Amino acid sequence: MTNHNSSISDVLIIGGGAAGLSAAQMLGRSRRSVLVLDSGEPRNAPAQGVHGFLSRDGFSPAELLATARAEAREYGVRTIHGEAVAAAGSVAEGFAVTAADGRVLRARRLLITTGLVDELPGIPGLRERWGRDVLHCPFCHGWEVRDQAIGVLGNGPWSVHQALLFRQWSANITLFLNELVLPSAEELEQLAARGIKVVAGMVESLRVEQDRLRGVALAGGPEVAVDAVVVGAQVRARLDAFAGLGLKPEPHPMGIGNFLPTDADGATDVAGVWAAGNVTDVRAQVLASAAAGAWAAVAINNHLMAEEMAADLSAYRQSLMLNGAGIRAGVSQ
């Protein structure tokens, strides 16, 4: 059991989303002192509901996080609002994270669950509808737009795949090439076979009326009526604050942005620092992020336990030597 009154926490978690709060709860239940630094900017904030999360389907993101924070508090977890701007330290000396307001938070181990930022094309109307009727993941939101007219905005090599994938949820799919996508002959055949319309030309804007998406306007061309738009955003891991630790994002092999690589337990290349959630797994939905946070928490607890065991064992052996004890360790006479 650790001292929860210490100014140095066992674990500092940067990011209070599903991954961070899941880890916080697990570590709190392990009787660790845990501090969560949360900027209050979850990636899924614009979404009306969380889906694919067993027993929590349809919960608003805010409701889910409020429930998670309350649960974590029951185990002594403290959450403070703020943004990390710098980090330094090591396992030997401990870690220090500086918040934007100047506070310095100290801990024996760090867990980064800062998530990522979706970088959308600069098409008028797109950002404002993000998470509502401008979507990216069929498994997150496909059910909500089933059987509707869905436009897939060409934004890179994965746009054809998105169009083919969303065809499972609706027979009315239009792929806008947007002068950024050039399907191969094989892909054009696949699109035709699935009844997906292909529209050339540059997308100029989205038309919205009475707070509802109505259509996609092409530059110098017609407007195509749609109820929802799908776009594959580039993603950027939120890691600027951790450059001082030597942590840098790497290009994602899928060509969709960058991420922070870790091992299977969430450990980064920097000893004593773990990561979980979208910052390291861009495909993870909320449930998967929560699971990754819990598993990283187990790994962190075990790492701390090994350090504590080594320290106690060293002190125990030293006491035996000082006392001249000759009995076998742990055996009463």
mmCIF file of C-alpha atoms in Angstrom:
data_model
loop_
_atom_site.group_PDB
_atom_site.id
_atom_site.type_symbol
_atom_site.label_atom_id
_atom_site.label_comp_id
_atom_site.label_asym_id
_atom_site.label_seq_id
_atom_site.Cartn_x
_atom_site.Cartn_y
_atom_site.Cartn_z
ATOM 1 C CA MET A 1 0.000 0.000 0.000
ATOM 2 C CA THR A 2 1.331 3.419 -0.931
ATOM 3 C CA ASN A 3 1.066 6.764 0.841
ATOM 4 C CA HIS A 4 -1.803 8.703 -0.791
ATOM 5 C CA ASN A 5 -0.747 11.883 1.024
ATOM 6 C CA SER A 6 2.628 12.034 -0.691
ATOM 7 C CA SER A 7 3.300 14.918 -3.071
ATOM 8 C CA ILE A 8 4.745 12.335 -5.441
ATOM 9 C CA SER A 9 2.094 10.055 -6.922
ATOM 10 C CA ASP A 10 2.787 6.490 -7.830
ATOM 11 C CA VAL A 11 1.318 7.126 -11.270
ATOM 12 C CA LEU A 12 0.474 10.292 -13.167
ATOM 13 C CA ILE A 13 -1.955 9.765 -16.027
ATOM 14 C CA ILE A 14 -2.076 12.480 -18.671
ATOM 15 C CA GLY A 15 -5.457 12.338 -20.365
ATOM 16 C CA GLY A 16 -8.838 11.626 -18.805
ATOM 17 C CA GLY A 17 -10.605 9.720 -21.549
ATOM 18 C CA ALA A 18 -11.670 6.075 -21.570
ATOM 19 C CA ALA A 19 -8.109 4.731 -21.546
ATOM 20 C CA GLY A 20 -6.865 7.061 -18.830
ATOM 21 C CA LEU A 21 -9.814 6.638 -16.475
ATOM 22 C CA SER A 22 -9.909 2.879 -16.939
ATOM 23 C CA ALA A 23 -6.226 2.744 -15.974
ATOM 24 C CA ALA A 24 -6.845 5.101 -13.054
ATOM 25 C CA GLN A 25 -9.593 2.910 -11.659
ATOM 26 C CA MET A 26 -7.496 -0.250 -11.987
ATOM 27 C CA LEU A 27 -4.507 1.393 -10.278
ATOM 28 C CA GLY A 28 -6.713 2.861 -7.568
ATOM 29 C CA ARG A 29 -8.095 -0.591 -6.873
ATOM 30 C CA SER A 30 -4.484 -1.744 -6.606
ATOM 31 C CA ARG A 31 -4.020 0.782 -3.780
ATOM 32 C CA ARG A 32 -1.763 3.020 -5.813
ATOM 33 C CA SER A 33 -1.783 6.802 -5.492
ATOM 34 C CA VAL A 34 -3.031 8.101 -8.836
ATOM 35 C CA LEU A 35 -3.353 11.583 -10.286
ATOM 36 C CA VAL A 36 -5.088 12.262 -13.606
ATOM 37 C CA LEU A 37 -4.316 15.467 -15.513
ATOM 38 C CA ASP A 38 -7.148 16.048 -17.978
ATOM 39 C CA SER A 39 -7.475 18.890 -20.493
ATOM 40 C CA GLY A 40 -11.163 18.109 -20.996
ATOM 41 C CA GLU A 41 -10.934 17.722 -24.779
ATOM 42 C CA PRO A 42 -11.985 14.146 -25.626
ATOM 43 C CA ARG A 43 -11.788 13.230 -29.290
ATOM 44 C CA ASN A 44 -15.367 11.966 -29.384
ATOM 45 C CA ALA A 45 -16.922 15.024 -27.701
ATOM 46 C CA PRO A 46 -18.962 16.013 -30.821
ATOM 47 C CA ALA A 47 -20.583 12.565 -31.052
ATOM 48 C CA GLN A 48 -24.136 12.170 -29.785
ATOM 49 C CA GLY A 49 -23.434 8.764 -28.314
ATOM 50 C CA VAL A 50 -20.843 6.074 -27.709
ATOM 51 C CA HIS A 51 -21.492 2.849 -29.586
ATOM 52 C CA GLY A 52 -19.954 -0.601 -29.520
ATOM 53 C CA PHE A 53 -19.421 -0.317 -25.738
ATOM 54 C CA LEU A 54 -21.128 -3.247 -24.051
ATOM 55 C CA SER A 55 -23.771 -2.077 -21.522
ATOM 56 C CA ARG A 56 -23.127 1.607 -22.351
ATOM 57 C CA ASP A 57 -24.447 1.811 -25.903
ATOM 58 C CA GLY A 58 -25.818 5.262 -26.664
ATOM 59 C CA PHE A 59 -24.316 6.977 -23.606
ATOM 60 C CA SER A 60 -23.161 10.484 -24.433
ATOM 61 C CA PRO A 61 -19.356 10.816 -24.232
ATOM 62 C CA ALA A 62 -19.737 13.351 -21.415
ATOM 63 C CA GLU A 63 -22.017 11.038 -19.425
ATOM 64 C CA LEU A 64 -19.665 8.103 -19.833
ATOM 65 C CA LEU A 65 -16.650 10.087 -18.623
ATOM 66 C CA ALA A 66 -18.543 11.605 -15.693
ATOM 67 C CA THR A 67 -19.528 8.118 -14.561
ATOM 68 C CA ALA A 68 -15.959 6.876 -14.961
ATOM 69 C CA ARG A 69 -14.518 9.795 -12.957
ATOM 70 C CA ALA A 70 -16.977 9.149 -10.134
ATOM 71 C CA GLU A 71 -16.052 5.472 -10.040
ATOM 72 C CA ALA A 72 -12.331 6.260 -9.986
ATOM 73 C CA ARG A 73 -12.809 8.700 -7.084
ATOM 74 C CA GLU A 74 -14.165 5.838 -5.000
ATOM 75 C CA TYR A 75 -10.666 4.346 -5.130
ATOM 76 C CA GLY A 76 -8.833 7.521 -4.171
ATOM 77 C CA VAL A 77 -8.020 8.718 -7.688
ATOM 78 C CA ARG A 78 -7.617 12.489 -7.987
ATOM 79 C CA THR A 79 -8.418 14.290 -11.238
ATOM 80 C CA ILE A 80 -7.364 17.855 -11.962
ATOM 81 C CA HIS A 81 -8.121 19.995 -14.992
ATOM 82 C CA GLY A 82 -5.129 21.127 -17.008
ATOM 83 C CA GLU A 83 -2.947 20.579 -20.037
ATOM 84 C CA ALA A 84 0.547 19.128 -19.968
ATOM 85 C CA VAL A 85 3.102 21.331 -21.713
ATOM 86 C CA ALA A 86 6.421 19.698 -20.744
ATOM 87 C CA ALA A 87 7.767 16.539 -19.159
ATOM 88 C CA ALA A 88 11.129 15.395 -17.844
ATOM 89 C CA GLY A 89 12.696 12.792 -15.595
ATOM 90 C CA SER A 90 13.447 9.106 -15.391
ATOM 91 C CA VAL A 91 12.644 6.026 -13.346
ATOM 92 C CA ALA A 92 15.632 6.693 -11.093
ATOM 93 C CA GLU A 93 14.803 10.301 -10.263
ATOM 94 C CA GLY A 94 11.053 10.301 -10.880
ATOM 95 C CA PHE A 95 9.064 12.172 -13.490
ATOM 96 C CA ALA A 96 7.882 15.776 -13.507
ATOM 97 C CA VAL A 97 5.117 17.068 -15.768
ATOM 98 C CA THR A 98 4.526 20.805 -16.080
ATOM 99 C CA ALA A 99 0.973 21.974 -16.667
ATOM 100 C CA ALA A 100 -0.007 25.058 -18.663
ATOM 101 C CA ASP A 101 -0.748 26.980 -15.451
ATOM 102 C CA GLY A 102 2.770 26.357 -14.140
ATOM 103 C CA ARG A 103 2.003 23.534 -11.733
ATOM 104 C CA VAL A 104 4.602 20.768 -11.619
ATOM 105 C CA LEU A 105 3.195 17.294 -10.992
ATOM 106 C CA ARG A 106 5.530 14.514 -9.887
ATOM 107 C CA ALA A 107 5.173 10.760 -10.106
ATOM 108 C CA ARG A 108 7.131 7.532 -10.134
ATOM 109 C CA ARG A 109 5.582 6.403 -13.423
ATOM 110 C CA LEU A 110 3.741 8.055 -16.319
ATOM 111 C CA LEU A 111 0.866 6.854 -18.458
ATOM 112 C CA ILE A 112 0.109 8.875 -21.602
ATOM 113 C CA THR A 113 -3.508 8.666 -22.759
ATOM 114 C CA THR A 114 -3.721 11.998 -24.561
ATOM 115 C CA GLY A 115 -5.388 10.585 -27.670
ATOM 116 C CA LEU A 116 -5.129 12.179 -31.071
ATOM 117 C CA VAL A 117 -6.435 15.039 -33.170
ATOM 118 C CA ASP A 118 -8.440 14.503 -36.367
ATOM 119 C CA GLU A 119 -7.121 16.804 -39.074
ATOM 120 C CA LEU A 120 -9.993 17.343 -41.509
ATOM 121 C CA PRO A 121 -9.916 18.801 -45.013
ATOM 122 C CA GLY A 122 -10.621 22.529 -45.075
ATOM 123 C CA ILE A 123 -13.982 22.249 -46.797
ATOM 124 C CA PRO A 124 -16.562 24.782 -45.551
ATOM 125 C CA GLY A 125 -19.129 23.141 -43.310
ATOM 126 C CA LEU A 126 -17.143 19.968 -42.679
ATOM 127 C CA ARG A 127 -15.670 20.665 -39.242
ATOM 128 C CA GLU A 128 -18.972 21.991 -37.886
ATOM 129 C CA ARG A 129 -20.749 18.714 -38.731
ATOM 130 C CA TRP A 130 -17.949 16.420 -37.498
ATOM 131 C CA GLY A 131 -19.247 13.650 -35.244
ATOM 132 C CA ARG A 132 -22.849 14.406 -36.212
ATOM 133 C CA ASP A 133 -23.554 13.704 -39.886
ATOM 134 C CA VAL A 134 -19.904 13.913 -40.990
ATOM 135 C CA LEU A 135 -18.448 10.572 -39.952
ATOM 136 C CA HIS A 136 -15.469 8.297 -40.424
ATOM 137 C CA CYS A 137 -16.177 4.908 -38.800
ATOM 138 C CA PRO A 138 -19.039 2.638 -39.902
ATOM 139 C CA PHE A 139 -18.716 0.488 -36.795
ATOM 140 C CA CYS A 140 -19.156 3.585 -34.613
ATOM 141 C CA HIS A 141 -21.904 5.353 -36.570
ATOM 142 C CA GLY A 142 -22.960 3.215 -39.531
ATOM 143 C CA TRP A 143 -26.138 1.992 -37.838
ATOM 144 C CA GLU A 144 -27.280 5.562 -37.243
ATOM 145 C CA VAL A 145 -27.109 6.402 -40.981
ATOM 146 C CA ARG A 146 -28.290 3.046 -42.304
ATOM 147 C CA ASP A 147 -30.278 3.193 -45.557
ATOM 148 C CA GLN A 148 -29.566 6.901 -45.954
ATOM 149 C CA ALA A 149 -27.835 8.681 -48.838
ATOM 150 C CA ILE A 150 -24.165 8.625 -47.846
ATOM 151 C CA GLY A 151 -21.397 10.531 -49.618
ATOM 152 C CA VAL A 152 -17.797 9.406 -49.204
ATOM 153 C CA LEU A 153 -15.410 12.334 -49.550
ATOM 154 C CA GLY A 154 -12.252 11.397 -51.421
ATOM 155 C CA ASN A 155 -9.299 12.259 -49.207
ATOM 156 C CA GLY A 156 -6.700 9.581 -49.863
ATOM 157 C CA PRO A 157 -6.048 5.961 -50.837
ATOM 158 C CA TRP A 158 -8.466 4.602 -48.202
ATOM 159 C CA SER A 159 -11.501 6.409 -49.597
ATOM 160 C CA VAL A 160 -12.399 3.600 -52.008
ATOM 161 C CA HIS A 161 -12.257 1.121 -49.146
ATOM 162 C CA GLN A 162 -14.516 3.381 -47.075
ATOM 163 C CA ALA A 163 -17.067 3.532 -49.876
ATOM 164 C CA LEU A 164 -17.079 -0.248 -50.252
ATOM 165 C CA LEU A 165 -17.319 -0.693 -46.490
ATOM 166 C CA PHE A 166 -20.230 1.717 -45.975
ATOM 167 C CA ARG A 167 -22.124 -0.099 -48.747
ATOM 168 C CA GLN A 168 -22.925 -2.676 -46.071
ATOM 169 C CA TRP A 169 -25.057 -0.077 -44.261
ATOM 170 C CA SER A 170 -26.707 1.564 -47.262
ATOM 171 C CA ALA A 171 -27.351 0.876 -50.933
ATOM 172 C CA ASN A 172 -27.155 4.611 -51.679
ATOM 173 C CA ILE A 173 -23.429 5.405 -51.643
ATOM 174 C CA THR A 174 -21.660 8.090 -53.680
ATOM 175 C CA LEU A 175 -17.866 8.357 -53.841
ATOM 176 C CA PHE A 176 -16.675 11.919 -54.525
ATOM 177 C CA LEU A 177 -13.202 11.662 -56.059
ATOM 178 C CA ASN A 178 -12.487 15.272 -55.048
ATOM 179 C CA GLU A 179 -9.453 15.320 -57.401
ATOM 180 C CA LEU A 180 -7.558 13.380 -54.728
ATOM 181 C CA VAL A 181 -8.554 9.799 -55.512
ATOM 182 C CA LEU A 182 -7.818 7.902 -58.717
ATOM 183 C CA PRO A 183 -9.340 4.404 -58.454
ATOM 184 C CA SER A 184 -7.650 1.594 -60.311
ATOM 185 C CA ALA A 185 -9.505 -0.353 -62.980
ATOM 186 C CA GLU A 186 -10.069 -3.145 -60.464
ATOM 187 C CA GLU A 187 -11.451 -0.717 -57.883
ATOM 188 C CA LEU A 188 -13.780 0.888 -60.440
ATOM 189 C CA GLU A 189 -15.124 -2.561 -61.264
ATOM 190 C CA GLN A 190 -15.679 -3.272 -57.555
ATOM 191 C CA LEU A 191 -17.492 0.021 -57.078
ATOM 192 C CA ALA A 192 -19.711 -0.642 -60.094
ATOM 193 C CA ALA A 193 -20.474 -4.175 -58.936
ATOM 194 C CA ARG A 194 -21.664 -2.821 -55.584
ATOM 195 C CA GLY A 195 -23.767 -0.099 -57.200
ATOM 196 C CA ILE A 196 -21.672 2.757 -55.805
ATOM 197 C CA LYS A 197 -21.861 5.984 -57.785
ATOM 198 C CA VAL A 198 -18.564 7.720 -58.592
ATOM 199 C CA VAL A 199 -18.545 11.508 -59.044
ATOM 200 C CA ALA A 200 -15.577 13.439 -60.428
ATOM 201 C CA GLY A 201 -14.679 17.027 -59.614
ATOM 202 C CA MET A 202 -13.576 19.024 -56.599
ATOM 203 C CA VAL A 203 -15.858 19.230 -53.580
ATOM 204 C CA GLU A 204 -16.425 22.904 -52.771
ATOM 205 C CA SER A 205 -18.631 22.855 -49.668
ATOM 206 C CA LEU A 206 -21.384 21.131 -47.762
ATOM 207 C CA ARG A 207 -24.913 22.503 -47.859
ATOM 208 C CA VAL A 208 -26.665 22.631 -44.511
ATOM 209 C CA GLU A 209 -30.248 23.743 -43.886
ATOM 210 C CA GLN A 210 -32.047 23.941 -40.538
ATOM 211 C CA ASP A 211 -29.071 22.294 -38.872
ATOM 212 C CA ARG A 212 -29.193 19.289 -41.182
ATOM 213 C CA LEU A 213 -26.806 18.222 -43.903
ATOM 214 C CA ARG A 214 -28.545 18.389 -47.264
ATOM 215 C CA GLY A 215 -25.907 17.991 -49.954
ATOM 216 C CA VAL A 216 -22.394 18.182 -51.344
ATOM 217 C CA ALA A 217 -21.641 21.078 -53.687
ATOM 218 C CA LEU A 218 -19.066 20.587 -56.444
ATOM 219 C CA ALA A 219 -16.930 23.414 -57.781
ATOM 220 C CA GLY A 220 -18.538 24.653 -60.990
ATOM 221 C CA GLY A 221 -20.880 21.710 -60.996
ATOM 222 C CA PRO A 222 -24.073 20.293 -59.559
ATOM 223 C CA GLU A 223 -25.031 19.646 -55.972
ATOM 224 C CA VAL A 224 -25.525 16.034 -54.921
ATOM 225 C CA ALA A 225 -28.073 15.357 -52.202
ATOM 226 C CA VAL A 226 -26.735 13.394 -49.215
ATOM 227 C CA ASP A 227 -27.821 12.778 -45.636
ATOM 228 C CA ALA A 228 -24.338 12.029 -44.305
ATOM 229 C CA VAL A 229 -20.738 12.419 -45.396
ATOM 230 C CA VAL A 230 -17.871 10.057 -44.648
ATOM 231 C CA VAL A 231 -14.304 11.316 -44.603
ATOM 232 C CA GLY A 232 -11.046 9.636 -43.620
ATOM 233 C CA ALA A 233 -9.226 12.233 -41.535
ATOM 234 C CA GLN A 234 -5.499 12.360 -41.026
ATOM 235 C CA VAL A 235 -4.687 11.853 -37.349
ATOM 236 C CA ARG A 236 -2.015 13.455 -35.176
ATOM 237 C CA ALA A 237 -0.963 12.016 -31.832
ATOM 238 C CA ARG A 238 -0.999 14.552 -28.968
ATOM 239 C CA LEU A 239 2.630 14.245 -27.927
ATOM 240 C CA ASP A 240 4.182 17.734 -28.052
ATOM 241 C CA ALA A 241 4.482 17.893 -24.266
ATOM 242 C CA PHE A 242 6.636 14.763 -24.104
ATOM 243 C CA ALA A 243 9.431 15.683 -26.495
ATOM 244 C CA GLY A 244 11.672 16.320 -23.479
ATOM 245 C CA LEU A 245 11.412 12.636 -22.599
ATOM 246 C CA GLY A 246 12.512 11.657 -26.085
ATOM 247 C CA LEU A 247 9.051 10.504 -27.146
ATOM 248 C CA LYS A 248 8.207 11.299 -30.751
ATOM 249 C CA PRO A 249 5.374 10.098 -32.991
ATOM 250 C CA GLU A 250 6.098 7.861 -35.936
ATOM 251 C CA PRO A 251 4.302 7.743 -39.306
ATOM 252 C CA HIS A 252 1.483 5.237 -39.209
ATOM 253 C CA PRO A 253 1.962 2.313 -41.623
ATOM 254 C CA MET A 254 -1.569 2.835 -42.956
ATOM 255 C CA GLY A 255 -0.562 6.303 -44.174
ATOM 256 C CA ILE A 256 -3.227 8.072 -42.111
ATOM 257 C CA GLY A 257 -1.035 10.204 -39.844
ATOM 258 C CA ASN A 258 1.177 9.377 -36.883
ATOM 259 C CA PHE A 259 1.092 7.494 -33.585
ATOM 260 C CA LEU A 260 3.234 6.497 -30.597
ATOM 261 C CA PRO A 261 4.407 2.874 -30.854
ATOM 262 C CA THR A 262 4.423 0.701 -27.730
ATOM 263 C CA ASP A 263 4.838 -2.945 -26.858
ATOM 264 C CA ALA A 264 1.900 -5.249 -26.108
ATOM 265 C CA ASP A 265 1.698 -3.966 -22.518
ATOM 266 C CA GLY A 266 1.706 -0.310 -23.544
ATOM 267 C CA ALA A 267 5.340 0.355 -22.603
ATOM 268 C CA THR A 268 7.101 3.000 -24.683
ATOM 269 C CA ASP A 269 10.805 3.145 -25.513
ATOM 270 C CA VAL A 270 11.302 5.349 -22.431
ATOM 271 C CA ALA A 271 11.578 3.293 -19.246
ATOM 272 C CA GLY A 272 8.799 4.102 -16.798
ATOM 273 C CA VAL A 273 6.484 5.597 -19.411
ATOM 274 C CA TRP A 274 3.460 3.797 -20.859
ATOM 275 C CA ALA A 275 0.790 4.819 -23.359
ATOM 276 C CA ALA A 276 -2.718 3.556 -24.104
ATOM 277 C CA GLY A 277 -5.725 4.426 -26.236
ATOM 278 C CA ASN A 278 -5.811 6.276 -29.550
ATOM 279 C CA VAL A 279 -2.411 7.908 -29.026
ATOM 280 C CA THR A 280 -0.892 4.493 -29.724
ATOM 281 C CA ASP A 281 -3.750 2.635 -31.466
ATOM 282 C CA VAL A 282 -5.566 4.841 -33.971
ATOM 283 C CA ARG A 283 -8.159 2.121 -34.678
ATOM 284 C CA ALA A 284 -9.244 1.622 -31.068
ATOM 285 C CA GLN A 285 -12.864 2.391 -30.281
ATOM 286 C CA VAL A 286 -13.863 3.488 -26.771
ATOM 287 C CA LEU A 287 -14.216 -0.040 -25.394
ATOM 288 C CA ALA A 288 -10.844 -1.109 -26.801
ATOM 289 C CA SER A 289 -9.196 2.021 -25.404
ATOM 290 C CA ALA A 290 -10.624 1.304 -21.957
ATOM 291 C CA ALA A 291 -9.331 -2.272 -22.129
ATOM 292 C CA ALA A 292 -5.868 -1.082 -23.187
ATOM 293 C CA GLY A 293 -5.801 1.361 -20.285
ATOM 294 C CA ALA A 294 -6.671 -1.383 -17.804
ATOM 295 C CA TRP A 295 -3.946 -3.662 -19.139
ATOM 296 C CA ALA A 296 -1.341 -0.894 -19.081
ATOM 297 C CA ALA A 297 -2.324 -0.273 -15.448
ATOM 298 C CA VAL A 298 -1.563 -3.900 -14.588
ATOM 299 C CA ALA A 299 1.836 -3.621 -16.255
ATOM 300 C CA ILE A 300 2.621 -0.383 -14.413
ATOM 301 C CA ASN A 301 1.599 -1.865 -11.064
ATOM 302 C CA ASN A 302 3.818 -4.881 -11.662
ATOM 303 C CA HIS A 303 6.732 -2.625 -12.603
ATOM 304 C CA LEU A 304 6.319 -0.665 -9.374
ATOM 305 C CA MET A 305 5.955 -3.855 -7.368
ATOM 306 C CA ALA A 306 9.221 -5.220 -8.751
ATOM 307 C CA GLU A 307 10.999 -1.986 -7.782
ATOM 308 C CA GLU A 308 9.539 -2.112 -4.281
ATOM 309 C CA MET A 309 10.473 -5.770 -3.885
ATOM 310 C CA ALA A 310 14.065 -5.063 -4.895
ATOM 311 C CA ALA A 311 14.309 -2.183 -2.416
ATOM 312 C CA ASP A 312 12.777 -4.191 0.451
ATOM 313 C CA LEU A 313 14.946 -7.192 -0.300
ATOM 314 C CA SER A 314 18.096 -5.056 -0.279
ATOM 315 C CA ALA A 315 17.096 -3.462 3.044
ATOM 316 C CA TYR A 316 16.250 -6.857 4.527
ATOM 317 C CA ARG A 317 19.577 -8.374 3.550
ATOM 318 C CA GLN A 318 21.415 -5.356 4.911
ATOM 319 C CA SER A 319 19.596 -5.664 8.248
ATOM 320 C CA LEU A 320 20.568 -9.327 8.472
ATOM 321 C CA MET A 321 24.204 -8.448 7.927
ATOM 322 C CA LEU A 322 24.122 -5.644 10.495
ATOM 323 C CA ASN A 323 22.467 -7.876 13.082
ATOM 324 C CA GLY A 324 24.736 -10.806 12.369
ATOM 325 C CA ALA A 325 21.741 -13.033 11.867
ATOM 326 C CA GLY A 326 22.605 -16.522 10.801
ATOM 327 C CA ILE A 327 19.186 -18.045 10.549
ATOM 328 C CA ARG A 328 17.554 -18.821 7.285
ATOM 329 C CA ALA A 329 15.376 -15.969 5.995
ATOM 330 C CA GLY A 330 11.717 -16.398 6.853
ATOM 331 C CA VAL A 331 12.198 -19.426 9.146
ATOM 332 C CA SER A 332 11.324 -19.038 12.821
ATOM 333 C CA GLN A 333 13.389 -20.775 15.479
#
